[in-house]
CSV table of C-alpha atoms and ligand atoms in Angstrom, one decimal:
chain,number,residue,atom,x,y,z
A,427,UNK,CA,-232.5,-26.9,-13.5
A,428,UNK,CA,-234.3,-23.8,-14.8
A,429,UNK,CA,-233.7,-22.9,-18.5
A,430,UNK,CA,-232.3,-19.4,-17.9
A,431,UNK,CA,-230.3,-17.8,-20.6
A,432,UNK,CA,-227.1,-16.0,-20.0
A,433,UNK,CA,-228.9,-12.7,-20.6
A,434,UNK,CA,-231.4,-13.6,-18.0
A,435,UNK,CA,-228.8,-14.5,-15.4
A,436,UNK,CA,-226.9,-11.3,-16.0
A,437,UNK,CA,-230.1,-9.2,-15.7
A,438,UNK,CA,-230.7,-10.8,-12.3
A,439,UNK,CA,-227.2,-10.1,-11.2
A,440,UNK,CA,-227.7,-6.5,-12.2
A,441,UNK,CA,-231.3,-5.8,-11.2
A,442,UNK,CA,-231.9,-7.9,-8.1
A,443,UNK,CA,-228.5,-8.4,-6.7
A,444,UNK,CA,-226.8,-5.2,-7.8
A,445,UNK,CA,-223.5,-7.2,-8.3
A,446,UNK,CA,-222.9,-5.8,-11.9
A,447,UNK,CA,-223.9,-2.7,-13.8
A,448,UNK,CA,-225.4,-2.5,-17.3
A,449,UNK,CA,-222.0,-1.9,-18.9
A,450,UNK,CA,-220.5,-5.0,-17.4
A,451,UNK,CA,-223.6,-7.0,-18.3
A,452,UNK,CA,-223.3,-5.8,-21.9
A,453,UNK,CA,-219.5,-6.6,-21.9
A,454,UNK,CA,-220.1,-10.2,-20.9
A,455,UNK,CA,-222.9,-10.6,-23.4
A,456,UNK,CA,-220.6,-9.3,-26.2
A,457,UNK,CA,-217.8,-11.6,-25.1
A,458,UNK,CA,-220.2,-14.5,-25.1
A,459,UNK,CA,-221.3,-13.7,-28.7
A,460,UNK,CA,-217.7,-13.5,-29.8
A,461,UNK,CA,-217.1,-16.9,-28.2
A,462,UNK,CA,-220.1,-18.2,-30.1
A,463,UNK,CA,-218.5,-17.0,-33.3
A,464,UNK,CA,-215.2,-18.6,-32.4
A,465,UNK,CA,-217.1,-21.9,-31.6
A,466,UNK,CA,-218.6,-21.8,-35.1
A,467,UNK,CA,-215.2,-21.2,-36.7
A,468,UNK,CA,-213.7,-24.1,-34.7
A,469,UNK,CA,-216.6,-26.3,-35.5
A,470,UNK,CA,-215.9,-26.0,-39.2
A,471,UNK,CA,-212.4,-27.5,-38.7
A,472,UNK,CA,-210.8,-28.4,-42.0
A,473,UNK,CA,-213.9,-27.4,-43.9
A,474,UNK,CA,-213.5,-23.8,-43.0
A,475,UNK,CA,-209.8,-23.6,-44.0
A,476,UNK,CA,-209.1,-22.4,-40.5
A,477,UNK,CA,-206.7,-25.1,-39.3
A,478,UNK,CA,-202.9,-24.9,-39.5
A,479,UNK,CA,-200.2,-22.3,-38.9
A,480,UNK,CA,-200.7,-18.6,-39.4
A,481,UNK,CA,-197.1,-18.2,-40.4
A,482,UNK,CA,-196.4,-15.6,-37.6
A,483,UNK,CA,-195.1,-15.5,-34.1
A,484,UNK,CA,-196.7,-13.7,-31.1
A,485,UNK,CA,-194.9,-11.5,-28.6
A,486,UNK,CA,-194.0,-14.6,-26.5
A,487,UNK,CA,-192.1,-16.0,-29.5
A,488,UNK,CA,-194.7,-18.8,-30.0
A,489,UNK,CA,-195.9,-19.8,-33.5
A,490,UNK,CA,-199.5,-18.6,-34.0
A,491,UNK,CA,-202.1,-20.8,-35.5
A,492,UNK,CA,-204.7,-19.4,-37.9
A,493,UNK,CA,-207.4,-19.9,-35.2
A,494,UNK,CA,-205.3,-18.0,-32.6
A,495,UNK,CA,-205.3,-15.0,-34.9
A,496,UNK,CA,-208.9,-15.4,-36.0
A,497,UNK,CA,-210.2,-15.7,-32.4
A,498,UNK,CA,-208.2,-12.6,-31.4
A,499,UNK,CA,-209.7,-10.6,-34.3
A,500,UNK,CA,-213.3,-11.8,-33.4
A,501,UNK,CA,-212.9,-10.7,-29.8
A,502,UNK,CA,-211.4,-7.3,-30.8
A,503,UNK,CA,-214.0,-6.6,-33.5
A,504,UNK,CA,-216.9,-7.6,-31.2
A,505,UNK,CA,-215.7,-5.4,-28.3
A,506,UNK,CA,-214.3,-2.2,-29.7
A,507,UNK,CA,-217.4,-0.3,-30.7
A,508,UNK,CA,-219.9,-0.9,-27.8
A,509,UNK,CA,-218.7,1.9,-25.6
A,510,UNK,CA,-218.1,-0.4,-22.6
A,511,UNK,CA,-214.3,-0.7,-22.8
A,512,UNK,CA,-211.3,1.6,-22.3
A,513,UNK,CA,-208.8,-0.9,-23.8
A,514,UNK,CA,-208.1,-4.6,-24.4
A,515,UNK,CA,-205.0,-6.7,-23.9
A,516,UNK,CA,-204.4,-10.2,-25.4
A,517,UNK,CA,-201.8,-12.9,-25.2
A,518,UNK,CA,-201.6,-12.6,-29.0
A,519,UNK,CA,-200.8,-8.8,-29.1
A,520,UNK,CA,-197.6,-7.1,-28.2
A,521,UNK,CA,-199.4,-4.0,-26.8
A,522,UNK,CA,-202.9,-3.2,-25.6
A,523,UNK,CA,-205.5,-2.3,-28.1
A,524,UNK,CA,-206.9,1.1,-27.3
A,525,UNK,CA,-210.5,2.0,-28.4
A,526,UNK,CA,-210.5,4.0,-31.7
A,527,UNK,CA,-211.6,7.7,-31.2
A,528,UNK,CA,-214.7,7.2,-33.3
A,529,UNK,CA,-216.2,5.1,-30.6
A,530,UNK,CA,-217.1,6.1,-27.0
A,531,UNK,CA,-214.8,4.8,-24.2
A,532,UNK,CA,-216.1,2.8,-21.3
A,533,UNK,CA,-214.8,2.1,-17.8
A,534,UNK,CA,-213.6,-1.5,-18.2
A,535,UNK,CA,-210.5,-3.3,-19.4
A,536,UNK,CA,-210.8,-6.7,-21.1
A,537,UNK,CA,-208.0,-9.2,-21.2
A,538,UNK,CA,-208.0,-12.5,-23.0
A,539,UNK,CA,-206.3,-15.6,-24.2
A,540,UNK,CA,-208.3,-15.9,-27.3
A,541,UNK,CA,-207.5,-19.5,-28.0
A,542,UNK,CA,-206.1,-21.6,-25.2
A,543,UNK,CA,-204.6,-25.0,-26.0
A,544,UNK,CA,-203.4,-24.1,-29.5
A,545,UNK,CA,-201.4,-27.4,-29.8
A,546,UNK,CA,-204.7,-29.2,-29.6
A,547,UNK,CA,-206.4,-27.3,-32.5
A,548,UNK,CA,-205.2,-29.5,-35.3
A,549,UNK,CA,-205.9,-32.8,-33.5
A,550,UNK,CA,-209.5,-32.1,-32.7
A,551,UNK,CA,-209.1,-32.0,-28.9
A,552,UNK,CA,-210.9,-29.5,-26.5
A,553,UNK,CA,-209.6,-25.9,-26.6
A,554,UNK,CA,-211.0,-22.7,-25.1
A,555,UNK,CA,-211.1,-18.9,-24.6
A,556,UNK,CA,-210.2,-17.3,-21.3
A,557,UNK,CA,-211.1,-13.7,-20.3
A,558,UNK,CA,-210.7,-11.3,-17.4
A,559,UNK,CA,-212.3,-8.0,-16.7
A,560,UNK,CA,-210.7,-5.1,-14.7
A,561,UNK,CA,-211.9,-1.6,-14.0
A,562,UNK,CA,-209.8,1.1,-15.7
A,563,UNK,CA,-208.3,3.4,-13.1
A,564,UNK,CA,-209.6,6.9,-13.1
A,565,UNK,CA,-207.4,9.3,-15.1
A,566,UNK,CA,-205.5,6.4,-16.8
A,567,UNK,CA,-203.3,7.5,-19.7
A,568,UNK,CA,-204.9,5.8,-22.8
A,569,UNK,CA,-203.3,8.2,-25.3
A,570,UNK,CA,-201.2,5.4,-26.9
A,571,UNK,CA,-201.0,1.6,-26.6
A,572,UNK,CA,-197.6,1.9,-24.9
A,573,UNK,CA,-199.0,4.3,-22.2
A,574,UNK,CA,-202.2,2.1,-21.8
A,575,UNK,CA,-200.2,-0.8,-20.4
A,576,UNK,CA,-200.0,0.8,-17.0
A,577,UNK,CA,-203.8,0.7,-16.5
A,578,UNK,CA,-203.8,-3.1,-16.7
A,579,UNK,CA,-201.1,-3.7,-14.0
A,580,UNK,CA,-203.6,-4.6,-11.3
A,581,UNK,CA,-203.6,-7.7,-9.0
A,582,UNK,CA,-206.0,-10.4,-9.8
A,583,UNK,CA,-208.0,-9.6,-6.7
A,584,UNK,CA,-209.2,-6.5,-8.7
A,585,UNK,CA,-210.9,-8.6,-11.3
A,586,UNK,CA,-214.7,-7.8,-11.5
A,587,UNK,CA,-215.4,-10.8,-13.7
A,588,UNK,CA,-213.7,-13.7,-15.3
A,589,UNK,CA,-214.7,-16.6,-17.4
A,590,UNK,CA,-213.7,-19.2,-19.9
A,591,UNK,CA,-215.3,-21.1,-22.8
A,592,UNK,CA,-214.5,-24.7,-23.5
A,593,UNK,CA,-214.9,-25.8,-27.1
A,594,UNK,CA,-215.4,-29.5,-26.5
A,595,UNK,CA,-218.1,-31.9,-27.4
A,596,UNK,CA,-220.3,-29.0,-26.3
A,597,UNK,CA,-219.4,-25.4,-26.1
A,598,UNK,CA,-219.6,-24.3,-22.4
A,599,UNK,CA,-219.2,-20.9,-20.9
A,600,UNK,CA,-218.2,-20.8,-17.2
A,601,UNK,CA,-218.4,-17.4,-15.5
A,602,UNK,CA,-218.0,-15.5,-12.3
A,603,UNK,CA,-218.9,-11.9,-11.5
A,604,UNK,CA,-217.7,-12.4,-7.9
A,605,UNK,CA,-221.0,-14.1,-6.9
A,606,UNK,CA,-220.1,-17.8,-7.3
A,607,UNK,CA,-219.5,-19.8,-10.5
A,608,UNK,CA,-222.2,-20.6,-13.0
A,609,UNK,CA,-222.1,-22.3,-16.4
A,610,UNK,CA,-223.9,-22.1,-19.6
A,611,UNK,CA,-224.2,-24.5,-22.6
A,612,UNK,CA,-224.3,-23.1,-26.1
A,613,UNK,CA,-227.6,-24.0,-27.7
A,614,UNK,CA,-226.5,-24.5,-31.3
A,615,UNK,CA,-230.1,-24.5,-32.7
A,616,UNK,CA,-231.3,-21.4,-30.9
A,617,UNK,CA,-228.0,-19.7,-30.9
A,618,UNK,CA,-227.3,-18.5,-27.4
A,619,UNK,CA,-226.0,-19.7,-24.0
A,620,UNK,CA,-228.5,-21.5,-21.6
A,621,UNK,CA,-227.6,-22.0,-17.9
A,622,UNK,CA,-226.8,-25.5,-17.1
A,623,UNK,CA,-224.8,-25.1,-13.9
A,624,UNK,CA,-225.1,-23.0,-10.7
A,625,UNK,CA,-223.1,-22.5,-7.6
A,626,UNK,CA,-220.3,-24.8,-8.9
A,627,UNK,CA,-218.2,-26.1,-6.0
A,628,UNK,CA,-214.8,-27.9,-6.2
A,629,UNK,CA,-214.6,-30.7,-3.7
A,630,UNK,CA,-211.9,-30.0,-1.1
A,631,UNK,CA,-210.3,-33.4,-1.5
A,632,UNK,CA,-209.3,-35.2,-4.6
A,633,UNK,CA,-207.2,-38.1,-5.9
A,634,UNK,CA,-206.6,-36.8,-9.4
A,635,UNK,CA,-203.7,-34.6,-10.5
A,636,UNK,CA,-202.9,-32.9,-13.7
A,637,UNK,CA,-199.4,-32.0,-14.7
A,638,UNK,CA,-197.1,-32.4,-17.7
A,639,UNK,CA,-194.9,-35.3,-16.3
A,640,UNK,CA,-192.4,-34.9,-19.2
A,641,UNK,CA,-191.1,-31.8,-17.3
A,642,UNK,CA,-190.5,-33.7,-14.0
A,643,UNK,CA,-186.8,-33.4,-14.0
A,644,UNK,CA,-186.9,-29.6,-14.4
A,645,UNK,CA,-189.2,-28.9,-11.4
A,646,UNK,CA,-188.1,-27.5,-8.1
A,647,UNK,CA,-187.5,-29.9,-5.2
A,648,UNK,CA,-190.8,-29.2,-3.4
A,649,UNK,CA,-192.8,-30.0,-6.5
A,650,UNK,CA,-190.8,-33.2,-7.1
A,651,UNK,CA,-191.6,-34.3,-3.6
A,652,UNK,CA,-195.3,-33.4,-3.8
A,653,UNK,CA,-195.9,-35.3,-7.1
A,654,UNK,CA,-193.8,-38.3,-6.1
A,655,UNK,CA,-195.8,-38.7,-2.9
A,656,UNK,CA,-198.9,-39.0,-5.1
A,657,UNK,CA,-197.3,-41.4,-7.4
A,658,UNK,CA,-196.4,-43.7,-4.5
A,659,UNK,CA,-200.1,-44.0,-3.9
A,660,UNK,CA,-201.3,-46.5,-1.3
A,661,UNK,CA,-197.7,-47.5,-0.5
A,662,UNK,CA,-196.6,-44.0,0.2
A,663,UNK,CA,-197.2,-41.4,2.9
A,664,UNK,CA,-200.7,-40.4,1.5
A,665,UNK,CA,-202.0,-43.9,1.8
A,666,UNK,CA,-204.3,-43.6,-1.3
A,667,UNK,CA,-203.9,-44.1,-5.1
A,668,UNK,CA,-204.0,-41.1,-7.4
A,669,UNK,CA,-205.1,-40.9,-11.1
A,670,UNK,CA,-203.5,-38.5,-13.6
A,671,UNK,CA,-205.1,-36.5,-16.5
A,672,UNK,CA,-203.4,-34.1,-18.8
A,673,UNK,CA,-205.3,-32.7,-21.8
A,674,UNK,CA,-202.7,-30.0,-22.6
A,675,UNK,CA,-205.3,-27.2,-22.8
A,676,UNK,CA,-205.4,-25.4,-19.5
A,677,UNK,CA,-209.1,-24.5,-20.1
A,678,UNK,CA,-210.0,-28.2,-20.4
A,679,UNK,CA,-207.8,-29.4,-17.6
A,680,UNK,CA,-209.1,-26.7,-15.1
A,681,UNK,CA,-212.7,-27.2,-16.3
A,682,UNK,CA,-212.5,-30.9,-15.3
A,683,UNK,CA,-211.3,-29.8,-11.9
A,684,UNK,CA,-214.1,-27.2,-11.5
A,685,UNK,CA,-216.5,-30.0,-12.4
A,686,UNK,CA,-215.3,-32.9,-10.3
A,687,UNK,CA,-212.2,-31.7,-8.3
A,688,UNK,CA,-208.5,-32.3,-8.8
A,689,UNK,CA,-205.3,-30.3,-8.8
A,690,UNK,CA,-203.8,-28.6,-11.9
A,691,UNK,CA,-200.1,-27.7,-12.0
A,692,UNK,CA,-197.8,-25.9,-14.3
A,693,UNK,CA,-195.1,-25.3,-11.8
A,694,UNK,CA,-191.9,-23.4,-12.2
A,695,UNK,CA,-189.2,-25.4,-14.0
A,696,UNK,CA,-185.6,-24.7,-14.9
A,697,UNK,CA,-186.4,-24.4,-18.6
A,698,UNK,CA,-188.9,-21.7,-18.0
A,699,UNK,CA,-187.3,-19.9,-15.1
A,700,UNK,CA,-186.0,-17.0,-17.2
A,701,UNK,CA,-189.5,-16.4,-18.6
A,702,UNK,CA,-191.1,-16.6,-15.2
A,703,UNK,CA,-193.0,-19.8,-15.9
A,704,UNK,CA,-195.1,-21.2,-18.7
A,705,UNK,CA,-198.6,-19.8,-18.1
A,706,UNK,CA,-199.5,-16.1,-18.5
A,707,UNK,CA,-200.6,-14.4,-15.2
A,708,UNK,CA,-203.1,-12.0,-16.7
A,709,UNK,CA,-204.7,-14.0,-19.5
A,710,UNK,CA,-204.6,-17.5,-17.9
A,711,UNK,CA,-203.6,-17.7,-14.2
A,712,UNK,CA,-205.7,-14.8,-12.8
A,713,UNK,CA,-209.0,-15.5,-14.5
A,714,UNK,CA,-208.8,-19.2,-13.8
A,715,UNK,CA,-207.7,-18.5,-10.2
A,716,UNK,CA,-210.7,-16.2,-9.6
A,717,UNK,CA,-213.1,-18.9,-10.9
A,718,UNK,CA,-211.4,-21.7,-8.8
A,719,UNK,CA,-211.5,-19.5,-5.7
A,720,UNK,CA,-215.1,-18.6,-6.3
A,721,UNK,CA,-215.8,-22.3,-6.5
A,722,UNK,CA,-214.2,-22.9,-3.1
A,723,UNK,CA,-210.8,-24.0,-4.4
A,724,UNK,CA,-207.4,-22.4,-4.1
A,725,UNK,CA,-204.7,-21.1,-6.5
A,726,UNK,CA,-201.1,-20.4,-5.7
A,727,UNK,CA,-197.6,-20.3,-7.2
A,728,UNK,CA,-196.5,-22.5,-4.3
A,729,UNK,CA,-195.1,-19.4,-2.6
A,730,UNK,CA,-198.0,-16.8,-2.9
A,731,UNK,CA,-201.6,-16.6,-3.8
A,732,UNK,CA,-201.9,-16.0,-7.5
A,733,UNK,CA,-204.6,-13.3,-7.2
A,734,UNK,CA,-202.3,-11.2,-5.0
A,735,UNK,CA,-199.4,-10.9,-7.5
A,736,UNK,CA,-199.0,-7.3,-8.6
A,737,UNK,CA,-197.9,-7.5,-12.3
A,738,UNK,CA,-195.0,-5.6,-13.6
A,739,UNK,CA,-196.0,-6.1,-17.3
A,740,UNK,CA,-199.0,-7.4,-19.1
A,741,UNK,CA,-197.3,-10.5,-20.5
A,742,UNK,CA,-195.9,-11.6,-17.2
A,743,UNK,CA,-195.9,-15.3,-16.5
A,744,UNK,CA,-196.1,-17.3,-13.2
A,745,UNK,CA,-196.1,-20.8,-11.8
A,746,UNK,CA,-199.6,-22.2,-11.3
A,747,UNK,CA,-201.0,-24.7,-8.8
A,748,UNK,CA,-204.8,-24.7,-8.5
A,749,UNK,CA,-207.8,-26.8,-7.7
A,750,UNK,CA,-209.1,-28.7,-4.7
A,751,UNK,CA,-208.4,-26.8,-1.5
A,752,UNK,CA,-206.8,-29.4,0.7
A,753,UNK,CA,-204.5,-30.6,-2.1
A,754,UNK,CA,-203.4,-27.1,-2.9
A,755,UNK,CA,-202.8,-26.4,0.7
A,756,UNK,CA,-200.6,-29.5,1.0
A,757,UNK,CA,-198.6,-28.5,-2.0
A,758,UNK,CA,-198.2,-25.0,-0.5
A,759,UNK,CA,-197.0,-26.4,2.8
A,760,UNK,CA,-194.4,-28.4,1.0
A,761,UNK,CA,-193.0,-25.2,-0.5
A,762,UNK,CA,-192.5,-23.8,3.0
A,763,UNK,CA,-190.2,-26.5,4.3
B,1307,AHG,P1,-201.7,-21.4,-25.4
B,1307,AHG,O1,-202.3,-22.4,-26.4
B,1307,AHG,O2,-202.7,-20.3,-25.1
B,1307,AHG,O3,-200.4,-20.9,-25.7
B,1307,AHG,O4,-201.6,-22.1,-23.9
B,1307,AHG,C1,-201.1,-23.4,-23.8
B,1307,AHG,C2,-200.8,-23.7,-22.4
B,1307,AHG,C3,-202.0,-24.3,-21.6
B,1307,AHG,O5,-203.2,-24.3,-22.2
B,1307,AHG,C4,-201.5,-25.7,-21.3
B,1307,AHG,O6,-201.8,-26.1,-20.0
B,1307,AHG,C5,-200.1,-25.7,-21.6
B,1307,AHG,O7,-199.8,-24.6,-22.4
B,1307,AHG,C6,-199.7,-27.0,-22.2
B,1307,AHG,O8,-198.3,-27.1,-22.2
B,1307,AHG,P2,-197.5,-28.4,-22.6
B,1307,AHG,O9,-197.1,-28.1,-24.0
B,1307,AHG,O10,-196.3,-28.4,-21.7
B,1307,AHG,O11,-198.4,-29.6,-22.4
B,1308,MN,MN1,-203.3,-20.4,-23.1
B,1309,MN,MN1,-203.6,-18.9,-26.5
């Protein structure tokens, strides 16, 4: 494996392949530096005084952890002055953040889940950052945060880049600019991301599933059938045993699947129906779906391809089933009967 840095990879995507322009290259570098800063804050743990509750709720009514708020601020501060963005939206903010007038405005929109897996922060288990990049439509009204929301309401197929960082035993950045999936490991001594994975591919078949089984009785009938077939293992219709893994941080659970295959599900359940599901379409489902599809996998709600959902609001939620293609196809087929 060549020791290419993230900067080097991005230059090649721009210069040789013409897949990205200089602004998008800069944007991704800035996001990666913000993630590096988040990684440092997380790494300090209890020593940095960053663990615990922030004492506030976000727009979804969820209690914010100090690191949720800190990570959000790091991403906002890193990205607002560079001239590459028109606006930002975050799971942790009610409304989009427009770029202050003192800075130039760019052509991109950045969306993020600054800290994914918040319930794992205080127990020292892997967490992450997820981000998605869209182009700002020409003539979009950015005169106020309220008006700016409309610019973001694009289907996931319009994403020009998506990525996530896993803060685990190593800090890893996984990225797609629509040209396959690559990964970079944070070199803590040198300070920067070095490429450690290329052309990542999710095996089409798997015998590992990832779901919060505690919600089983709340799922819809097709999901009940799909999972119970796997639980029956060798004795059931699938004729093979399955294993189960659930970290509880979407980033970590999907990263395992991007690495070695599997199927990740946060399906619709009766507790979450009013809200539209548990996971957020624009900060979690769409960027992860783009990566999974770029790695040869599939991503659906059970009824439609996630990337084709046209959002009605930025904080919209959806059911999520993603990972190894043949498993996702089987789950989808069960929703059709
Ligand atoms: P967040 O910490 O950004 O709110 O997201 C948490 C999400 C996701 O990461 C994970 O898959 C899921 O919530 C965990 O839900 P359970 O509490 O049902 O395990
Ligand atoms: Mn999340
Ligand atoms: Mn979050």
